[in-house]
N, CA, C and O atoms as a CHARMM CRD file, in Angstrom:
* protein
*
  248
    1    1 MET  N     12.76000  50.72300  44.40700 PROA 1      0.00000
    2    1 MET  CA    12.31000  51.60600  43.35100 PROA 1      0.00000
    3    1 MET  C     13.17800  52.85900  43.36400 PROA 1      0.00000
    4    1 MET  O     13.49800  53.38100  44.43200 PROA 1      0.00000
    5    2 ALA  N     13.56000  53.34300  42.18700 PROA 2      0.00000
    6    2 ALA  CA    14.45000  54.49800  42.08100 PROA 2      0.00000
    7    2 ALA  C     13.68800  55.78700  42.33000 PROA 2      0.00000
    8    2 ALA  O     12.61500  56.01700  41.77200 PROA 2      0.00000
    9    3 VAL  N     14.26700  56.61900  43.17900 PROA 3      0.00000
   10    3 VAL  CA    13.67700  57.91300  43.50200 PROA 3      0.00000
   11    3 VAL  C     14.76200  58.97200  43.32200 PROA 3      0.00000
   12    3 VAL  O     15.88600  58.77000  43.78300 PROA 3      0.00000
   13    4 PRO  N     14.45700  60.11000  42.65800 PROA 4      0.00000
   14    4 PRO  CA    15.47800  61.14100  42.48300 PROA 4      0.00000
   15    4 PRO  C     15.93300  61.71000  43.81800 PROA 4      0.00000
   16    4 PRO  O     15.11200  61.97200  44.69700 PROA 4      0.00000
   17    5 LYS  N     17.23700  61.90300  43.97100 PROA 5      0.00000
   18    5 LYS  CA    17.77100  62.45200  45.21400 PROA 5      0.00000
   19    5 LYS  C     17.55700  63.95200  45.27900 PROA 5      0.00000
   20    5 LYS  O     17.29300  64.50200  46.34800 PROA 5      0.00000
   21    6 ARG  N     17.67300  64.62300  44.12300 PROA 6      0.00000
   22    6 ARG  CA    17.48700  66.06900  44.06300 PROA 6      0.00000
   23    6 ARG  C     16.46400  66.41300  42.98600 PROA 6      0.00000
   24    6 ARG  O     16.29300  65.67500  42.01600 PROA 6      0.00000
   25    7 ARG  N     15.80300  67.51700  43.16900 PROA 7      0.00000
   26    7 ARG  CA    14.83600  67.98600  42.18900 PROA 7      0.00000
   27    7 ARG  C     15.56000  68.46300  40.93400 PROA 7      0.00000
   28    7 ARG  O     16.56800  69.16300  41.03100 PROA 7      0.00000
   29    8 THR  N     15.05800  68.09500  39.76400 PROA 8      0.00000
   30    8 THR  CA    15.64100  68.54200  38.50400 PROA 8      0.00000
   31    8 THR  C     15.14100  69.94900  38.20200 PROA 8      0.00000
   32    8 THR  O     13.93600  70.20200  38.21100 PROA 8      0.00000
   33    9 SER  N     16.06800  70.86100  37.93700 PROA 9      0.00000
   34    9 SER  CA    15.68400  72.25300  37.69300 PROA 9      0.00000
   35    9 SER  C     14.92700  72.38500  36.36700 PROA 9      0.00000
   36    9 SER  O     15.01700  71.51300  35.50200 PROA 9      0.00000
   37   10 ARG  N     14.19300  73.46500  36.22000 PROA 10     0.00000
   38   10 ARG  CA    13.45500  73.70800  34.98300 PROA 10     0.00000
   39   10 ARG  C     14.39900  73.78900  33.79700 PROA 10     0.00000
   40   10 ARG  O     14.07100  73.33100  32.70200 PROA 10     0.00000
   41   11 SER  N     15.57000  74.36900  34.01300 PROA 11     0.00000
   42   11 SER  CA    16.54800  74.50400  32.93700 PROA 11     0.00000
   43   11 SER  C     17.04000  73.14000  32.45900 PROA 11     0.00000
   44   11 SER  O     17.06000  72.87300  31.25800 PROA 11     0.00000
   45   12 LYS  N     17.43500  72.28200  33.38700 PROA 12     0.00000
   46   12 LYS  CA    17.92100  70.95200  33.01400 PROA 12     0.00000
   47   12 LYS  C     16.82000  70.12500  32.36000 PROA 12     0.00000
   48   12 LYS  O     17.06900  69.43400  31.37300 PROA 12     0.00000
   49   13 ARG  N     15.62700  70.18800  32.89200 PROA 13     0.00000
   50   13 ARG  CA    14.50000  69.45100  32.33400 PROA 13     0.00000
   51   13 ARG  C     14.21100  69.89900  30.90600 PROA 13     0.00000
   52   13 ARG  O     14.01500  69.07000  30.01800 PROA 13     0.00000
   53   14 ASN  N     14.18600  71.21900  30.68400 PROA 14     0.00000
   54   14 ASN  CA    13.87400  71.74800  29.36100 PROA 14     0.00000
   55   14 ASN  C     14.99000  71.46400  28.36100 PROA 14     0.00000
   56   14 ASN  O     14.71700  71.22800  27.18400 PROA 14     0.00000
   57   15 MET  N     16.25000  71.48500  28.81700 PROA 15     0.00000
   58   15 MET  CA    17.35500  71.15100  27.91600 PROA 15     0.00000
   59   15 MET  C     17.26200  69.69200  27.47500 PROA 15     0.00000
   60   15 MET  O     17.54900  69.37900  26.32000 PROA 15     0.00000
   61   16 ARG  N     16.86700  68.80300  28.37300 PROA 16     0.00000
   62   16 ARG  CA    16.71900  67.39800  28.02500 PROA 16     0.00000
   63   16 ARG  C     15.58600  67.20100  27.02700 PROA 16     0.00000
   64   16 ARG  O     15.72700  66.42500  26.08200 PROA 16     0.00000
   65   17 ARG  N     14.48400  67.88000  27.21800 PROA 17     0.00000
   66   17 ARG  CA    13.32600  67.73800  26.33300 PROA 17     0.00000
   67   17 ARG  C     13.52100  68.41400  24.98100 PROA 17     0.00000
   68   17 ARG  O     12.86600  68.03900  24.00900 PROA 17     0.00000
   69   18 ALA  N     14.40500  69.39900  24.90300 PROA 18     0.00000
   70   18 ALA  CA    14.57200  70.18100  23.67500 PROA 18     0.00000
   71   18 ALA  C     15.21200  69.37600  22.54600 PROA 18     0.00000
   72   18 ALA  O     15.06800  69.74600  21.38100 PROA 18     0.00000
   73   19 ASN  N     15.91700  68.28000  22.85800 PROA 19     0.00000
   74   19 ASN  CA    16.61900  67.53400  21.82100 PROA 19     0.00000
   75   19 ASN  C     15.69500  66.79700  20.87400 PROA 19     0.00000
   76   19 ASN  O     16.12900  66.41700  19.78700 PROA 19     0.00000
   77   20 HSD  N     14.44800  66.57900  21.23500 PROA 20     0.00000
   78   20 HSD  CA    13.52600  65.84700  20.37700 PROA 20     0.00000
   79   20 HSD  C     13.06200  66.69000  19.20300 PROA 20     0.00000
   80   20 HSD  O     12.71800  66.13800  18.15800 PROA 20     0.00000
   81   21 ASP  N     13.04100  68.00000  19.33800 PROA 21     0.00000
   82   21 ASP  CA    12.52800  68.87500  18.29500 PROA 21     0.00000
   83   21 ASP  C     13.64300  69.57600  17.52800 PROA 21     0.00000
   84   21 ASP  O     13.38700  70.52700  16.79100 PROA 21     0.00000
   85   22 LYS  N     14.86500  69.11500  17.69700 PROA 22     0.00000
   86   22 LYS  CA    16.00400  69.77200  17.07800 PROA 22     0.00000
   87   22 LYS  C     15.92000  69.65500  15.56000 PROA 22     0.00000
   88   22 LYS  O     15.65000  68.57400  15.03500 PROA 22     0.00000
   89   23 VAL  N     16.14500  70.74700  14.85900 PROA 23     0.00000
   90   23 VAL  CA    16.11400  70.76700  13.40400 PROA 23     0.00000
   91   23 VAL  C     17.55000  70.71700  12.90600 PROA 23     0.00000
   92   23 VAL  O     18.38800  71.52600  13.30400 PROA 23     0.00000
   93   24 ILE  N     17.82300  69.74900  12.02300 PROA 24     0.00000
   94   24 ILE  CA    19.16600  69.64800  11.46800 PROA 24     0.00000
   95   24 ILE  C     19.12200  70.07100  10.00300 PROA 24     0.00000
   96   24 ILE  O     18.11700  69.87600   9.31900 PROA 24     0.00000
   97   25 ALA  N     20.21000  70.64500   9.53700 PROA 25     0.00000
   98   25 ALA  CA    20.27800  71.11600   8.16000 PROA 25     0.00000
   99   25 ALA  C     20.33800  69.93300   7.20300 PROA 25     0.00000
  100   25 ALA  O     20.90100  68.88700   7.52800 PROA 25     0.00000
  101   26 VAL  N     19.75900  70.10600   6.02900 PROA 26     0.00000
  102   26 VAL  CA    19.77900  69.07100   5.01000 PROA 26     0.00000
  103   26 VAL  C     21.18900  68.98200   4.43800 PROA 26     0.00000
  104   26 VAL  O     21.75400  69.98500   4.00100 PROA 26     0.00000
  105   27 GLN  N     21.74900  67.78200   4.44200 PROA 27     0.00000
  106   27 GLN  CA    23.08900  67.58000   3.91300 PROA 27     0.00000
  107   27 GLN  C     23.00800  67.37200   2.40500 PROA 27     0.00000
  108   27 GLN  O     22.19800  66.57800   1.92600 PROA 27     0.00000
  109   28 LEU  N     23.84300  68.08500   1.66100 PROA 28     0.00000
  110   28 LEU  CA    23.87000  67.95900   0.21100 PROA 28     0.00000
  111   28 LEU  C     25.26400  67.56600  -0.24000 PROA 28     0.00000
  112   28 LEU  O     26.26500  68.01800   0.31700 PROA 28     0.00000
  113   29 ILE  N     25.31500  66.71800  -1.25500 PROA 29     0.00000
  114   29 ILE  CA    26.57700  66.34000  -1.87200 PROA 29     0.00000
  115   29 ILE  C     26.45600  66.60500  -3.36300 PROA 29     0.00000
  116   29 ILE  O     25.34900  66.74900  -3.88100 PROA 29     0.00000
  117   30 ALA  N     27.57300  66.67000  -4.05000 PROA 30     0.00000
  118   30 ALA  CA    27.55600  66.87800  -5.49100 PROA 30     0.00000
  119   30 ALA  C     27.34300  65.53900  -6.18500 PROA 30     0.00000
  120   30 ALA  O     27.95000  64.53400  -5.81500 PROA 30     0.00000
  121   31 CYS  N     26.48400  65.53400  -7.18300 PROA 31     0.00000
  122   31 CYS  CA    26.23800  64.32600  -7.97100 PROA 31     0.00000
  123   31 CYS  C     27.51800  63.99200  -8.73900 PROA 31     0.00000
  124   31 CYS  O     28.07400  64.86400  -9.40700 PROA 31     0.00000
  125   32 PRO  N     27.99600  62.74400  -8.65700 PROA 32     0.00000
  126   32 PRO  CA    29.22900  62.41100  -9.37000 PROA 32     0.00000
  127   32 PRO  C     29.08200  62.46300 -10.89100 PROA 32     0.00000
  128   32 PRO  O     30.07900  62.58800 -11.60100 PROA 32     0.00000
  129   33 ASN  N     27.85800  62.36800 -11.39500 PROA 33     0.00000
  130   33 ASN  CA    27.63600  62.35600 -12.84100 PROA 33     0.00000
  131   33 ASN  C     27.53000  63.77000 -13.41500 PROA 33     0.00000
  132   33 ASN  O     28.18500  64.09400 -14.40500 PROA 33     0.00000
  133   34 CYS  N     26.68500  64.62400 -12.77400 PROA 34     0.00000
  134   34 CYS  CA    26.44400  65.94900 -13.35800 PROA 34     0.00000
  135   34 CYS  C     26.89700  67.10000 -12.46700 PROA 34     0.00000
  136   34 CYS  O     26.98600  68.23400 -12.93700 PROA 34     0.00000
  137   35 GLY  N     27.18700  66.83600 -11.18700 PROA 35     0.00000
  138   35 GLY  CA    27.67100  67.87800 -10.29900 PROA 35     0.00000
  139   35 GLY  C     26.59100  68.66600  -9.58100 PROA 35     0.00000
  140   35 GLY  O     26.91300  69.55900  -8.79800 PROA 35     0.00000
  141   36 GLU  N     25.32600  68.36800  -9.81700 PROA 36     0.00000
  142   36 GLU  CA    24.22800  69.06600  -9.14700 PROA 36     0.00000
  143   36 GLU  C     24.17400  68.65000  -7.67700 PROA 36     0.00000
  144   36 GLU  O     24.50000  67.50800  -7.35400 PROA 36     0.00000
  145   37 PRO  N     23.76700  69.56300  -6.77200 PROA 37     0.00000
  146   37 PRO  CA    23.61300  69.16100  -5.36600 PROA 37     0.00000
  147   37 PRO  C     22.43600  68.20300  -5.19800 PROA 37     0.00000
  148   37 PRO  O     21.35000  68.44000  -5.72600 PROA 37     0.00000
  149   38 VAL  N     22.66400  67.12400  -4.45900 PROA 38     0.00000
  150   38 VAL  CA    21.64100  66.10100  -4.25400 PROA 38     0.00000
  151   38 VAL  C     21.79300  65.55000  -2.83500 PROA 38     0.00000
  152   38 VAL  O     22.90000  65.50600  -2.29900 PROA 38     0.00000
  153   39 THR  N     20.68100  65.13000  -2.23100 PROA 39     0.00000
  154   39 THR  CA    20.73300  64.53900  -0.90300 PROA 39     0.00000
  155   39 THR  C     21.32600  63.13000  -0.99400 PROA 39     0.00000
  156   39 THR  O     21.11700  62.44200  -1.99300 PROA 39     0.00000
  157   40 PRO  N     22.05800  62.69200   0.02600 PROA 40     0.00000
  158   40 PRO  CA    22.67600  61.36700  -0.01700 PROA 40     0.00000
  159   40 PRO  C     21.63900  60.24000  -0.07500 PROA 40     0.00000
  160   40 PRO  O     20.54400  60.37000   0.47200 PROA 40     0.00000
  161   41 HSD  N     21.98600  59.15100  -0.73100 PROA 41     0.00000
  162   41 HSD  CA    21.16400  57.94000  -0.86400 PROA 41     0.00000
  163   41 HSD  C     19.87300  58.21000  -1.62600 PROA 41     0.00000
  164   41 HSD  O     18.86300  57.54800  -1.38600 PROA 41     0.00000
  165   42 ARG  N     19.89500  59.17600  -2.54400 PROA 42     0.00000
  166   42 ARG  CA    18.73700  59.46500  -3.39000 PROA 42     0.00000
  167   42 ARG  C     19.22900  59.58900  -4.82800 PROA 42     0.00000
  168   42 ARG  O     20.37200  59.98000  -5.06500 PROA 42     0.00000
  169   43 ALA  N     18.38100  59.26400  -5.77100 PROA 43     0.00000
  170   43 ALA  CA    18.72700  59.44800  -7.17800 PROA 43     0.00000
  171   43 ALA  C     18.74700  60.93700  -7.48800 PROA 43     0.00000
  172   43 ALA  O     17.96600  61.70800  -6.93100 PROA 43     0.00000
  173   44 CYS  N     19.64400  61.33300  -8.37700 PROA 44     0.00000
  174   44 CYS  CA    19.77500  62.74600  -8.75100 PROA 44     0.00000
  175   44 CYS  C     18.54100  63.16000  -9.54100 PROA 44     0.00000
  176   44 CYS  O     18.13700  62.46400 -10.47300 PROA 44     0.00000
  177   45 ALA  N     17.94200  64.28600  -9.17600 PROA 45     0.00000
  178   45 ALA  CA    16.75400  64.77900  -9.87500 PROA 45     0.00000
  179   45 ALA  C     17.11300  65.36400 -11.23600 PROA 45     0.00000
  180   45 ALA  O     16.26900  65.40200 -12.13200 PROA 45     0.00000
  181   46 ALA  N     18.34700  65.81800 -11.40100 PROA 46     0.00000
  182   46 ALA  CA    18.74200  66.46400 -12.65100 PROA 46     0.00000
  183   46 ALA  C     19.06600  65.43400 -13.73700 PROA 46     0.00000
  184   46 ALA  O     18.63600  65.58500 -14.88100 PROA 46     0.00000
  185   47 CYS  N     19.82300  64.38800 -13.38500 PROA 47     0.00000
  186   47 CYS  CA    20.24300  63.43500 -14.42100 PROA 47     0.00000
  187   47 CYS  C     19.66700  62.03400 -14.22200 PROA 47     0.00000
  188   47 CYS  O     19.71400  61.22400 -15.14800 PROA 47     0.00000
  189   48 GLY  N     19.12700  61.72500 -13.04600 PROA 48     0.00000
  190   48 GLY  CA    18.51700  60.41700 -12.80900 PROA 48     0.00000
  191   48 GLY  C     19.49500  59.31000 -12.46800 PROA 48     0.00000
  192   48 GLY  O     19.11500  58.13900 -12.49700 PROA 48     0.00000
  193   49 HSD  N     20.73900  59.63100 -12.14700 PROA 49     0.00000
  194   49 HSD  CA    21.73700  58.62100 -11.82700 PROA 49     0.00000
  195   49 HSD  C     21.81200  58.36700 -10.32400 PROA 49     0.00000
  196   49 HSD  O     21.59400  59.26500  -9.51200 PROA 49     0.00000
  197   50 TYR  N     22.13000  57.10500  -9.97300 PROA 50     0.00000
  198   50 TYR  CA    22.36400  56.72500  -8.58300 PROA 50     0.00000
  199   50 TYR  C     23.39100  55.60400  -8.58900 PROA 50     0.00000
  200   50 TYR  O     23.21900  54.60300  -9.28400 PROA 50     0.00000
  201   51 LYS  N     24.44900  55.76800  -7.82400 PROA 51     0.00000
  202   51 LYS  CA    25.53600  54.79500  -7.72100 PROA 51     0.00000
  203   51 LYS  C     26.12200  54.43900  -9.08800 PROA 51     0.00000
  204   51 LYS  O     26.40800  53.27400  -9.36600 PROA 51     0.00000
  205   52 GLY  N     26.29500  55.44800  -9.93300 PROA 52     0.00000
  206   52 GLY  CA    26.96400  55.25100 -11.20200 PROA 52     0.00000
  207   52 GLY  C     26.12200  54.69900 -12.33000 PROA 52     0.00000
  208   52 GLY  O     26.65400  54.42400 -13.40500 PROA 52     0.00000
  209   53 ARG  N     24.81800  54.52400 -12.12400 PROA 53     0.00000
  210   53 ARG  CA    23.97100  54.04800 -13.21300 PROA 53     0.00000
  211   53 ARG  C     22.67300  54.83600 -13.23900 PROA 53     0.00000
  212   53 ARG  O     22.26300  55.40600 -12.22800 PROA 53     0.00000
  213   54 GLU  N     22.02800  54.86700 -14.40100 PROA 54     0.00000
  214   54 GLU  CA    20.78900  55.62200 -14.54700 PROA 54     0.00000
  215   54 GLU  C     19.63100  54.77500 -14.03400 PROA 54     0.00000
  216   54 GLU  O     19.39200  53.66900 -14.52000 PROA 54     0.00000
  217   55 VAL  N     18.91500  55.30800 -13.04600 PROA 55     0.00000
  218   55 VAL  CA    17.80400  54.55300 -12.46500 PROA 55     0.00000
  219   55 VAL  C     16.45600  55.16400 -12.82100 PROA 55     0.00000
  220   55 VAL  O     15.44200  54.46500 -12.83500 PROA 55     0.00000
  221   56 THR  N     16.43500  56.45800 -13.10900 PROA 56     0.00000
  222   56 THR  CA    15.19900  57.11500 -13.53000 PROA 56     0.00000
  223   56 THR  C     15.50800  58.00900 -14.71400 PROA 56     0.00000
  224   56 THR  O     16.66000  58.37800 -14.93900 PROA 56     0.00000
  225   57 THR  N     14.48000  58.35400 -15.46800 PROA 57     0.00000
  226   57 THR  CA    14.67600  59.29100 -16.56200 PROA 57     0.00000
  227   57 THR  C     14.73500  60.69400 -15.99800 PROA 57     0.00000
  228   57 THR  O     14.05300  61.01000 -15.02400 PROA 57     0.00000
  229   58 ALA  N     15.54200  61.52400 -16.60300 PROA 58     0.00000
  230   58 ALA  CA    15.71900  62.89700 -16.12400 PROA 58     0.00000
  231   58 ALA  C     14.46600  63.70200 -16.38900 PROA 58     0.00000
  232   58 ALA  O     13.78100  63.49500 -17.39000 PROA 58     0.00000
  233   59 LYS  N     14.16600  64.63700 -15.47200 PROA 59     0.00000
  234   59 LYS  CA    12.98900  65.49000 -15.64300 PROA 59     0.00000
  235   59 LYS  C     13.16900  66.46200 -16.79800 PROA 59     0.00000
  236   59 LYS  O     12.25000  66.69600 -17.58200 PROA 59     0.00000
  237   60 ASN  N     14.37200  67.02300 -16.88900 PROA 60     0.00000
  238   60 ASN  CA    14.63700  67.94000 -17.98600 PROA 60     0.00000
  239   60 ASN  C     15.64700  67.29100 -18.91600 PROA 60     0.00000
  240   60 ASN  O     16.85100  67.31100 -18.65800 PROA 60     0.00000
  241   61 ALA  N     15.13800  66.71000 -20.01200 PROA 61     0.00000
  242   61 ALA  CA    16.00100  66.01000 -20.96500 PROA 61     0.00000
  243   61 ALA  C     16.91300  66.98900 -21.67900 PROA 61     0.00000
  244   61 ALA  O     16.48200  68.05300 -22.12500 PROA 61     0.00000
  245   62 LYS  N     18.18200  66.61600 -21.78200 PROA 62     0.00000
  246   62 LYS  CA    19.15200  67.51400 -22.40500 PROA 62     0.00000
  247   62 LYS  C     19.26000  67.25000 -23.88800 PROA 62     0.00000
  248   62 LYS  O     20.03300  67.91500 -24.57900 PROA 62     0.00000
């Protein structure tokens, strides 16, 4: 059975545990159709396009 050779310090233990709660920034890309910022792999909220085709109706019709 594996037993630790040395005691893990509070600092090392807390650094290891801290990675689970890490907050990452939301990545935004420009919509190829209208240029609005949109999250990747989601339909654009402004124009309703995804992968070059319209998949939903736009919220604000132009």
